[in-house]
Coordinates of C-alpha atoms in Angstrom, one line a residue:
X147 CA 45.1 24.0 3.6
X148 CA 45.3 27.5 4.4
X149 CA 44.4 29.1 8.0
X150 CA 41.6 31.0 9.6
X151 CA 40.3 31.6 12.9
X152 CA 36.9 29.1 12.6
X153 CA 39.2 26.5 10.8
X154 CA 41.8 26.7 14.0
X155 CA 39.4 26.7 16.3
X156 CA 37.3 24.0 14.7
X157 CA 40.8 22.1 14.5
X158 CA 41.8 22.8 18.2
X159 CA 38.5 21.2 19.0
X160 CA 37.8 17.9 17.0
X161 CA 38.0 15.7 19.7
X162 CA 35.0 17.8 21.3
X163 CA 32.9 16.8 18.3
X164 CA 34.2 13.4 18.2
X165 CA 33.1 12.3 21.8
X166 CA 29.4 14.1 21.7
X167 CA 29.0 11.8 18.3
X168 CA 30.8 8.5 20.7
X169 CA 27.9 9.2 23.5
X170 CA 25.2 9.8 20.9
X171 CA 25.3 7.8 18.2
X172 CA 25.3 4.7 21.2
X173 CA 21.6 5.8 21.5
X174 CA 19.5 3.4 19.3
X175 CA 17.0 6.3 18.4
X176 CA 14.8 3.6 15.8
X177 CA 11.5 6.4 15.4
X178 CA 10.1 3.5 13.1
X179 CA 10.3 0.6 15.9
X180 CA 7.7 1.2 19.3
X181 CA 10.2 -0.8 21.1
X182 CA 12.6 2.1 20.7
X183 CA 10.5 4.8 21.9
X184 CA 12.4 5.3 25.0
X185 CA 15.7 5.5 23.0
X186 CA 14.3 8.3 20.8
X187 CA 12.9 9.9 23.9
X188 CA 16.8 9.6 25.4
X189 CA 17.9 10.7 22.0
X190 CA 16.5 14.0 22.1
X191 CA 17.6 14.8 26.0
X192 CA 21.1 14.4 24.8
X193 CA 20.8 16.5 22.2
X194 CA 19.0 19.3 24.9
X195 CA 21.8 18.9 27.1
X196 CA 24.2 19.1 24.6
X197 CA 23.2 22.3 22.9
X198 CA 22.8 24.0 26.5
X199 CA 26.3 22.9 27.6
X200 CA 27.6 24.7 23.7
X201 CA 25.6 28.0 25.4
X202 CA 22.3 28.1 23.6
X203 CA 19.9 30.5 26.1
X204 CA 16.2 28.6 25.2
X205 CA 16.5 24.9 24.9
X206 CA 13.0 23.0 25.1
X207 CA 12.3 19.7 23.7
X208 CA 9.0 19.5 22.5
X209 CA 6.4 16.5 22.8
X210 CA 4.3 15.6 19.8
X211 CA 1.7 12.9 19.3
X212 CA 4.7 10.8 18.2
X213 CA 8.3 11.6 19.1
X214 CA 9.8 14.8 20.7
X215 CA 11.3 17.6 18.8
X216 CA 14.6 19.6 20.6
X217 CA 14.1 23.3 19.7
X218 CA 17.2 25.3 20.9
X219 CA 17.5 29.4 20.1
X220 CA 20.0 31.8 20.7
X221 CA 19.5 35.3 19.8
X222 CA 21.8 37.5 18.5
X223 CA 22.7 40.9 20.5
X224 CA 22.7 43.2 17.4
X225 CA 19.7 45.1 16.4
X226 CA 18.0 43.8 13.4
X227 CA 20.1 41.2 12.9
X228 CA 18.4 37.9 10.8
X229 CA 17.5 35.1 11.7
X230 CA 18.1 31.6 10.8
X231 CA 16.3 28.3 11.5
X232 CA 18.5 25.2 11.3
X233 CA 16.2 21.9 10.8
X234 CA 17.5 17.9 11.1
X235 CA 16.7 15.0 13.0
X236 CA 17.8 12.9 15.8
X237 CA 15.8 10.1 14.7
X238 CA 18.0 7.2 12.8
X239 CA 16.5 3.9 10.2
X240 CA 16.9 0.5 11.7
X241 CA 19.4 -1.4 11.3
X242 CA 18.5 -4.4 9.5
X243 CA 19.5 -6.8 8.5
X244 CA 22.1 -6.4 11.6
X245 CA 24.2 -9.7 10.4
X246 CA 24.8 -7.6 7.0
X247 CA 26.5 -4.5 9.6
X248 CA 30.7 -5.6 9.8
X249 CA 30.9 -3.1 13.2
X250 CA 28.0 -3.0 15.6
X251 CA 25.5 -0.6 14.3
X252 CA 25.3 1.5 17.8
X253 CA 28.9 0.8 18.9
X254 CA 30.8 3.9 17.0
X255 CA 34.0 2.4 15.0
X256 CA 36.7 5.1 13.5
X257 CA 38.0 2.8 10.6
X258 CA 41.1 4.7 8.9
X259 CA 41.4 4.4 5.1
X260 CA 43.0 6.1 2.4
X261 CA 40.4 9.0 2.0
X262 CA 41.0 9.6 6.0
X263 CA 39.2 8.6 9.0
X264 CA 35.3 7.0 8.8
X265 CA 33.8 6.7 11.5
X266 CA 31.0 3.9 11.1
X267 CA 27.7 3.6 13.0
X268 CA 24.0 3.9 12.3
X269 CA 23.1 7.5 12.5
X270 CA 26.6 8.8 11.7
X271 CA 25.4 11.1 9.1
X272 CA 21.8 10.7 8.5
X273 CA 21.3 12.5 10.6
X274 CA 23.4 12.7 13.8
X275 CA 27.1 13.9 12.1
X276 CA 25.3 16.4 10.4
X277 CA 23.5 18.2 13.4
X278 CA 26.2 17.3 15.6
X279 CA 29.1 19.4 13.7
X280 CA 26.9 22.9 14.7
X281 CA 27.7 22.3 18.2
X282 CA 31.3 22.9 17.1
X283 CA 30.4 25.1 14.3
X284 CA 29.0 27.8 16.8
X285 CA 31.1 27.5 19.2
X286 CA 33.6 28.4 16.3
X287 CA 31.8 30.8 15.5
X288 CA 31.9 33.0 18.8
X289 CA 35.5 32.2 19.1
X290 CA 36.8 33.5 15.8
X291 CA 34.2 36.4 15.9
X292 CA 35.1 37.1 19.5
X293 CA 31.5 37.6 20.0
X294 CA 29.2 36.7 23.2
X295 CA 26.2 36.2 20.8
X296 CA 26.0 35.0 17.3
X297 CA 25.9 37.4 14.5
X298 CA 22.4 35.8 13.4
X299 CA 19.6 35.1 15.6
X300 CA 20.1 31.4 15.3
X301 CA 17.1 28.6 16.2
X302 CA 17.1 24.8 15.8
X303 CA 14.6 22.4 15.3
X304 CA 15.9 18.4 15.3
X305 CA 12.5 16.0 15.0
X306 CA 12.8 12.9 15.9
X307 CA 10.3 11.3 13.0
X308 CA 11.9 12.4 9.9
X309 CA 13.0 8.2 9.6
X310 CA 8.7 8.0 9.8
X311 CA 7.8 10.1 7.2
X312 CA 7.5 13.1 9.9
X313 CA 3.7 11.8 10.2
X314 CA 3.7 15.2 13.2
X315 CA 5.5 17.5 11.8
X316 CA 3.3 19.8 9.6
X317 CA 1.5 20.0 13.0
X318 CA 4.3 21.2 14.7
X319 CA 4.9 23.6 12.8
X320 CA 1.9 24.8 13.1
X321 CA 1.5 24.9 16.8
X322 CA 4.8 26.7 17.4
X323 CA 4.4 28.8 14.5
X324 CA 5.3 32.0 16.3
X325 CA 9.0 30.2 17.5
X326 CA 9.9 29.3 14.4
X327 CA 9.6 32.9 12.7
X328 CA 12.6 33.1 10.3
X329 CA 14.6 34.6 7.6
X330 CA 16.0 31.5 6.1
X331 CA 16.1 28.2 6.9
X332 CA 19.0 26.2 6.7
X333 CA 18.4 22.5 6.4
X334 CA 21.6 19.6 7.3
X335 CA 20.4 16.6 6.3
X336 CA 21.9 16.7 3.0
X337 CA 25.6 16.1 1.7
X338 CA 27.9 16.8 -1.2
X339 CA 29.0 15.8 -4.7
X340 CA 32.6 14.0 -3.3
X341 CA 35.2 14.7 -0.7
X342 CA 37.1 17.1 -2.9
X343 CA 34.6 18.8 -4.4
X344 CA 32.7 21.8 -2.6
X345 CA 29.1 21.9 -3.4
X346 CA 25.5 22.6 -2.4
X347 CA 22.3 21.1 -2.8
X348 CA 19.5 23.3 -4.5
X349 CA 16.6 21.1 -4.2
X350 CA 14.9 17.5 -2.9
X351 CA 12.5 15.1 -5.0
X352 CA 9.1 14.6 -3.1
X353 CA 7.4 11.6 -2.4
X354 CA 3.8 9.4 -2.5
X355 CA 3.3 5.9 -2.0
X356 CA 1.0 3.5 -3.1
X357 CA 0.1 0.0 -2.0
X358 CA -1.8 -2.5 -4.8
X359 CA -3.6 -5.5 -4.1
X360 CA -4.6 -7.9 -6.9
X361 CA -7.3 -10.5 -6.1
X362 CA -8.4 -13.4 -8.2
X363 CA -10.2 -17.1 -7.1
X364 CA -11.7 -16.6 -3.5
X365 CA -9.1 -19.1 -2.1
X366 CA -5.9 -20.4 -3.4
X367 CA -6.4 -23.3 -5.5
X368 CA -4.7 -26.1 -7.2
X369 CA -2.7 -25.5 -10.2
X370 CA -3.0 -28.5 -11.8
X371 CA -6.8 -28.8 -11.5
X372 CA -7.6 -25.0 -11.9
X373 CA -4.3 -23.4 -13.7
X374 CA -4.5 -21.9 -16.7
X375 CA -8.8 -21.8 -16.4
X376 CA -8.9 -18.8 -13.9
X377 CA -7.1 -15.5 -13.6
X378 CA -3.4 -15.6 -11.4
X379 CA -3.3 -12.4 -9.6
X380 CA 0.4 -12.9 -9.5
X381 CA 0.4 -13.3 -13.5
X382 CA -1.5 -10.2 -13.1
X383 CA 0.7 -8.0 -11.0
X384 CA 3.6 -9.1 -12.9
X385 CA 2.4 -8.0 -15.6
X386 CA 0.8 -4.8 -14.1
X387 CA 4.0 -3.7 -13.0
X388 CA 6.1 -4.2 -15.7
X389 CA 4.2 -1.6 -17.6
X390 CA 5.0 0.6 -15.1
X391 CA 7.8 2.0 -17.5
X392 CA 7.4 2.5 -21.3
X393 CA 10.3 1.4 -23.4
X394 CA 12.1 4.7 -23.3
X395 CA 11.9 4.2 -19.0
X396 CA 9.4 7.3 -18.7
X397 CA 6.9 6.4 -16.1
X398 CA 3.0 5.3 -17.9
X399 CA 0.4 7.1 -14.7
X400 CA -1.9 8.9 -16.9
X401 CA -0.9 12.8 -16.4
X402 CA 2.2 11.8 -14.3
X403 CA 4.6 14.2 -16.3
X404 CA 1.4 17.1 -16.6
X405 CA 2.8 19.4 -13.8
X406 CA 6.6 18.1 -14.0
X407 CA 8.5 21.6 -14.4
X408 CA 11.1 21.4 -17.3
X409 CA 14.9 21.5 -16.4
X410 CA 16.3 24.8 -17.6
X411 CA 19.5 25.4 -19.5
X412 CA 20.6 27.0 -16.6
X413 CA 19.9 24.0 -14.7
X414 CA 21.3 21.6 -17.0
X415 CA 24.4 23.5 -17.5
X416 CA 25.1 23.7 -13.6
X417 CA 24.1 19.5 -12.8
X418 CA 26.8 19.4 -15.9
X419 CA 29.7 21.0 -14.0
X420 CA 29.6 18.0 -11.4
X421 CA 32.3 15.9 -11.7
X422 CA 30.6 12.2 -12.1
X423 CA 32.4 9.0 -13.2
X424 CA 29.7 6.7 -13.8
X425 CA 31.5 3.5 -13.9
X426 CA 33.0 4.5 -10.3
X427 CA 29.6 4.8 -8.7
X428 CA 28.0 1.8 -10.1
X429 CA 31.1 -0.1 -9.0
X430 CA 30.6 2.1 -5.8
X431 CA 27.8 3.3 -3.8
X432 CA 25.3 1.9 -6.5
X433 CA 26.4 -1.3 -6.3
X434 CA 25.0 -2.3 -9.8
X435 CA 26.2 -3.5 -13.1
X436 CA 24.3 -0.9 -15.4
X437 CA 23.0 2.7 -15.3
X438 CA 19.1 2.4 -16.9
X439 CA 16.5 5.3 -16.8
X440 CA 14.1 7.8 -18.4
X441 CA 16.2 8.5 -21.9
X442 CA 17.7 11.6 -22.8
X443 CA 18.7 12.4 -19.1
X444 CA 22.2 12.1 -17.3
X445 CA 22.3 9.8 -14.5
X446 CA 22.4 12.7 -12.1
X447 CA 19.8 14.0 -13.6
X448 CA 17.7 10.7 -13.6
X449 CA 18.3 10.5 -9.6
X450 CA 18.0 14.6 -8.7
X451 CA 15.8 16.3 -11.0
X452 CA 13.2 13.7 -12.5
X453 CA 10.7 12.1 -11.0
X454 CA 10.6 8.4 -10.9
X455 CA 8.4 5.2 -10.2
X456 CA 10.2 2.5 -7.7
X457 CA 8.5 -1.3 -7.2
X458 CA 9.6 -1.4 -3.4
X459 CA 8.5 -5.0 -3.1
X460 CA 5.9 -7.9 -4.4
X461 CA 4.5 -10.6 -2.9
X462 CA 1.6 -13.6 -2.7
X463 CA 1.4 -16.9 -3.0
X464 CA 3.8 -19.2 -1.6
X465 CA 7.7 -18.7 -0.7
X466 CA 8.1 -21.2 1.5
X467 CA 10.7 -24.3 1.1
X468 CA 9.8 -26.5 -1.6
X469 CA 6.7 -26.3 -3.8
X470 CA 3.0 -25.8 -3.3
X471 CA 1.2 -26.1 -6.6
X472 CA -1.4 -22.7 -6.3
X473 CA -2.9 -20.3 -8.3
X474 CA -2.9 -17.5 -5.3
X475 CA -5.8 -15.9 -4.7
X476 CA -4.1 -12.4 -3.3
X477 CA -1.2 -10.4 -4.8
X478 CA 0.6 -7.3 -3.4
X479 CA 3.0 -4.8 -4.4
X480 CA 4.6 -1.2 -2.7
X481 CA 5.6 1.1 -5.0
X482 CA 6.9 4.6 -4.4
X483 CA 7.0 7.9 -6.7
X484 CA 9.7 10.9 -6.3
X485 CA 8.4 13.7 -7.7
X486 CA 10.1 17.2 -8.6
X487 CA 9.3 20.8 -9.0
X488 CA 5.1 21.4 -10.0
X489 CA 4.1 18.0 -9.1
X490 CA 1.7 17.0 -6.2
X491 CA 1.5 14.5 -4.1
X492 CA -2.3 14.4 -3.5
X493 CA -2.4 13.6 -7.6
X494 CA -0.9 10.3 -7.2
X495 CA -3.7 8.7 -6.0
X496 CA -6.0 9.4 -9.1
X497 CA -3.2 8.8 -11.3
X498 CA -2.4 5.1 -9.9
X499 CA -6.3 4.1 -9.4
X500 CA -6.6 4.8 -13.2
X501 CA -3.0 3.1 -14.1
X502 CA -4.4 -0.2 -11.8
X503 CA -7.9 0.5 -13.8
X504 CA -6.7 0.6 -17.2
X505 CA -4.1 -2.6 -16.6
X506 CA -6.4 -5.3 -14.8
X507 CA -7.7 -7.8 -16.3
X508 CA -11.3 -9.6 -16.3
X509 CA -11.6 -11.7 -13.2
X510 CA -9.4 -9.9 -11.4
X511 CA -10.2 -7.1 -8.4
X512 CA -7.8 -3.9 -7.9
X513 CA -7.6 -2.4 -4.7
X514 CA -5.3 0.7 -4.1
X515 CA -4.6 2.5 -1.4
X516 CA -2.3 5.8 -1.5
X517 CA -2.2 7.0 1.7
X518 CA -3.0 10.6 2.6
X519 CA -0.2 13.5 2.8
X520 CA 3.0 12.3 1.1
X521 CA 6.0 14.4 0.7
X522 CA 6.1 17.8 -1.2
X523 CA 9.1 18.3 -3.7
X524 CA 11.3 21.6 -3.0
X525 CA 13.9 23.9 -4.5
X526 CA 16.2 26.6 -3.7
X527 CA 16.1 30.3 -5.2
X528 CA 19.5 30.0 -6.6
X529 CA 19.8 33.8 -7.2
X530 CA 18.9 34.8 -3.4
X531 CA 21.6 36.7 -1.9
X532 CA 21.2 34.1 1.3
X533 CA 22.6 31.4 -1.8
X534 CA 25.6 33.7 -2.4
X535 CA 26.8 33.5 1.6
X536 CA 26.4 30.3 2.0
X537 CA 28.2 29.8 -1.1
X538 CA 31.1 32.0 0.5
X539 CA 30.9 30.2 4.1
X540 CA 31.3 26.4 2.0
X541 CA 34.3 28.0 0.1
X542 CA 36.3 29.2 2.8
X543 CA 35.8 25.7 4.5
X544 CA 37.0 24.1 0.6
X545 CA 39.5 27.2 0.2
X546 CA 37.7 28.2 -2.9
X547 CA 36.0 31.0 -4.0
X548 CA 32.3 31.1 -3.8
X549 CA 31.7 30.6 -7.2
X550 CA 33.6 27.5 -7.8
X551 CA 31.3 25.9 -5.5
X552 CA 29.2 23.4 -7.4
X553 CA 25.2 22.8 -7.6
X554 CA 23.2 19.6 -6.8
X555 CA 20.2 18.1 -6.4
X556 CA 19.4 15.5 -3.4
X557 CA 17.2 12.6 -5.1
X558 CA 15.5 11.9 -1.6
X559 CA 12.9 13.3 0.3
X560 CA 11.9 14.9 3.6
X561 CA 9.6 17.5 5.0
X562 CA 11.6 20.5 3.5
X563 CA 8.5 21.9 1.7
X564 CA 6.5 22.3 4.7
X565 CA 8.9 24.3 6.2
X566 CA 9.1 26.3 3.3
X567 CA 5.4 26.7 3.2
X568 CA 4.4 27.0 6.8
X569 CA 7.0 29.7 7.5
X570 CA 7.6 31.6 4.2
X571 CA 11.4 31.7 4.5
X572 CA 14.4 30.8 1.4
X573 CA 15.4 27.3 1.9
X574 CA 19.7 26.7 2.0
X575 CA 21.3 23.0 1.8
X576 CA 24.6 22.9 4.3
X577 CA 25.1 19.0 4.7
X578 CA 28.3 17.1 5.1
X579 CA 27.4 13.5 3.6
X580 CA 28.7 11.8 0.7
X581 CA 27.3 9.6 -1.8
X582 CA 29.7 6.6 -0.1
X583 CA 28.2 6.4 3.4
X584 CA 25.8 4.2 2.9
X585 CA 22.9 5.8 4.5
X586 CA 19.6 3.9 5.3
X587 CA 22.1 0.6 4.7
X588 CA 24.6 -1.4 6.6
X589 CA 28.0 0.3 7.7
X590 CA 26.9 3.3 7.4
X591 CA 30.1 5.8 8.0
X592 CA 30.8 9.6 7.9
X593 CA 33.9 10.6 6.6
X594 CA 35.5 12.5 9.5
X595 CA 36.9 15.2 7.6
X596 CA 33.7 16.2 6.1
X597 CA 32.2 17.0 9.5
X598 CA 35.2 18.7 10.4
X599 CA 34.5 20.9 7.5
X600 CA 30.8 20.9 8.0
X601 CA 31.4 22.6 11.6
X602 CA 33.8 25.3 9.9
X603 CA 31.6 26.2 7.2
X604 CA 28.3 27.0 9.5
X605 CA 30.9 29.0 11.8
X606 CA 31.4 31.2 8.4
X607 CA 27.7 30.9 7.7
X608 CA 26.4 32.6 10.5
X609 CA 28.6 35.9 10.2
X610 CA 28.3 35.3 6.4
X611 CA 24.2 35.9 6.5
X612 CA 24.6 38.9 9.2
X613 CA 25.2 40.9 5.6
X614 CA 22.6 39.5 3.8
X615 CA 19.8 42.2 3.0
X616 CA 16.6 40.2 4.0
X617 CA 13.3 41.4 3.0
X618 CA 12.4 43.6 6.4
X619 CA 15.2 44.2 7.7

């Protein structure tokens, strides 16, 4: 790799980064486990302390109803210059089953292998690694630039809920409306194609979730005497689900695909240009013996840039040891939807009550609940000149031009479209995660070298968007 002043400093300074992940990755910060409260609390003091000792001005962590928020700002000395909000989360999933985890899940491991140094531990990327490389990448930043103030105003806002759904977020936002002003919002909690290939993300599916409950005979009843005489909710939700999918794997919600924006040629031709080998990532990450999905879509496409429907689990009856001959008289089932460009989550719950409606049969009682909210879907403006820096700044990290950096799409979700809507800035994707670290499962890892490049890529960002001509300015 070739040399430049962020990528020496950057280099000079790794074992800065890799101690501030050591001491904060050890903090369990679990936002979905009440036990862990004070961890996440902890969490976001390190964080505070952390971004005052890189030399932010205003650091303030913020109290919700649920978890704290760190909001950090450091404004630029130049006259006009824009400004740029940085969003992640401090927050982590838990960790179970811990028995499945081959290195303790809050006891950071550097593992070497072939593709370079991992270094294992819950949090490493999602979302830790990838908040934790702008420490370096600013400090990088001011160094190269020889600078006492960035080139961009920049701001940060880490929540620790995003693991929760960010239930306190929206409200947040809200409240401190006036600190958040922006011109673009930059958002690492995201990743790339593969190790050796350069790319961005341009958009994240949303989300709504639905809970179904099935019941038949008032109390559960013997199969022998009863069996085959009354309805089994079981039989029922078995079969409910099942037609979930039609036979060419499109979803069946009446009005499901009514708002689902097309994929462009444009689009198509740019999820194309991503090097995939499908038999690698089932025998990888996936972890499955087949691809399957809605036909006449890639597999990147099936995970990135359709929506989907996802039985998360099923149960009733009895799974204890043995046998115990029942018909059930309750049956449940979770089942989540990721939508894409157009589509709203607040539909969902119509569109499931009349799926349940449609599909239950006599002697049988559907109740569904779709809680309120969900998760917005949200996209990039890929011909925003704000696209075209951060294109440049991913590059140099790659050494490659701009324009051989390569499009994606991130299948999941998170609360990208509320910042989008509350504060009316473009959204930009700077992540450093790969499809191989095993986020939200056991041993999850960061490959080293991606933060590395991560931290020198937002030190080229920030002079990078001090030429961007933003609306106003």
């Amino acid at each position: 790799m070739s040399s430049n002043a962020e990528r020496d400093f950057v280099t000079a300074h790794l074992d800065d980064l890799h101690a501030d992940l050591d001491a904060w990755l050890r903090i369990p910060s679990v936002s979905a486990d009440p036990a862990r409260a004070g961890d996440v609390a902890a969490s976001a003091q390190w964080l505070a302390q952390a971004l005052r000792r890189t030399g932010f001005p205003v650091v303030e962590v913020w109290p919700t109803a649920g978890a704290p928020a760190v909001y950090a700002e450091w404004p630029s000395a130049d006259a006009g210059a824009p400004v740029a909000l940085v969003y992640g989360h401090h927050d982590v999933q838990p960790v179970d089953p811990e028995e499945a985890w081959t290195y303790p899940p809050f006891e950071p491991t550097r593992v070497e292998t072939p593709a370079g140094p991992e270094l294992h531990a819950r949090g490493a990327i999602d979302d830790k690694g990838n908040v934790a490389f702008h420490l370096l990448g600013m400090r990088a930043h001011l160094a190269a630039t020889g600078r006492d103030t960035p080139a961009v105003t920049v701001k940060l806002l880490v929540e620790g809920e995003e693991e929760s759904g960010s239930p306190h977020f929206v409200e947040l936002l809200h409240e401190r409306r006036d600190r958040l002003d922006c011109d673009v919002v930059v958002v690492s909690d995201t990743g790339m194609a593969a190790a050796d290939v350069p790319s961005a993300v341009t958009a994240m599916r949303g989300l709504a979730d639905a809970e179904i409950t099935l019941r038949g005979p008032g109390v559960d009843l013997h199969s022998g005497s009863f069996g085959g005489a009354v309805p089994n909710p079981l039989h029922a939700m078995a079969s409910l689900l099942a037609g979930l999918h039609d036979e060419s794997g499109r979803v069946t919600l009446p009005g499901f695909y009514d708002k689902v924006r097309p994929l462009t040629e444009r689009e198509r031709a740019l999820m194309g240009r991503v090097p995939f080998d499908e038999a690698a990532w089932l025998a990888g990450p996936a972890a499955s013996r087949a691809a399957t999905g809605e036909a006449g879509f890639s597999t990147l496409e099936r995970v990135g840039a359709r929506p989907t429907a996802e039985v998360n689990g099923m149960w009733g009856g009895y799974t204890g040891p043995g046998h115990k001959t029942i018909v059930p008289s309750e049956a449940h089932a979770k089942v989540t939807f990721r939508l894409v460009a157009d589509q709203v989550p607040s539909d969902l719950a119509e569109q499931v009550r009349a799926w349940v409606e449609q599909h239950t049969p006599a002697g049988i009682e559907a109740d569904v609940h779709v809680p309120a909210g969900g998760v917005s879907p949200c996209a990039s403006d890929l011909d925003h000149p704000a696209m075209d820096a951060l294109l440049r700044s991913i590059g140099q990290a790659f050494d490659v031009p701009g324009e051989d950096v390569l499009f994606t799409r991130e299948g999941g979700s998170g609360p990208e479209a509320d910042l989008v809507e509350v504060l009316g800035a473009p959204l930009l994707f700077l992540g450093a995660g790969l499809p191989t670290d095993r986020i939200h499962a056991p041993d999850e890892r960061v490959l080293l070298p991606m933060l590395h490049r991560g931290a020198e890529a937002t030190a080229h960002l920030w002079r990078e968007l001090a030429t961007v001509p933003f609306a106003g300015r």
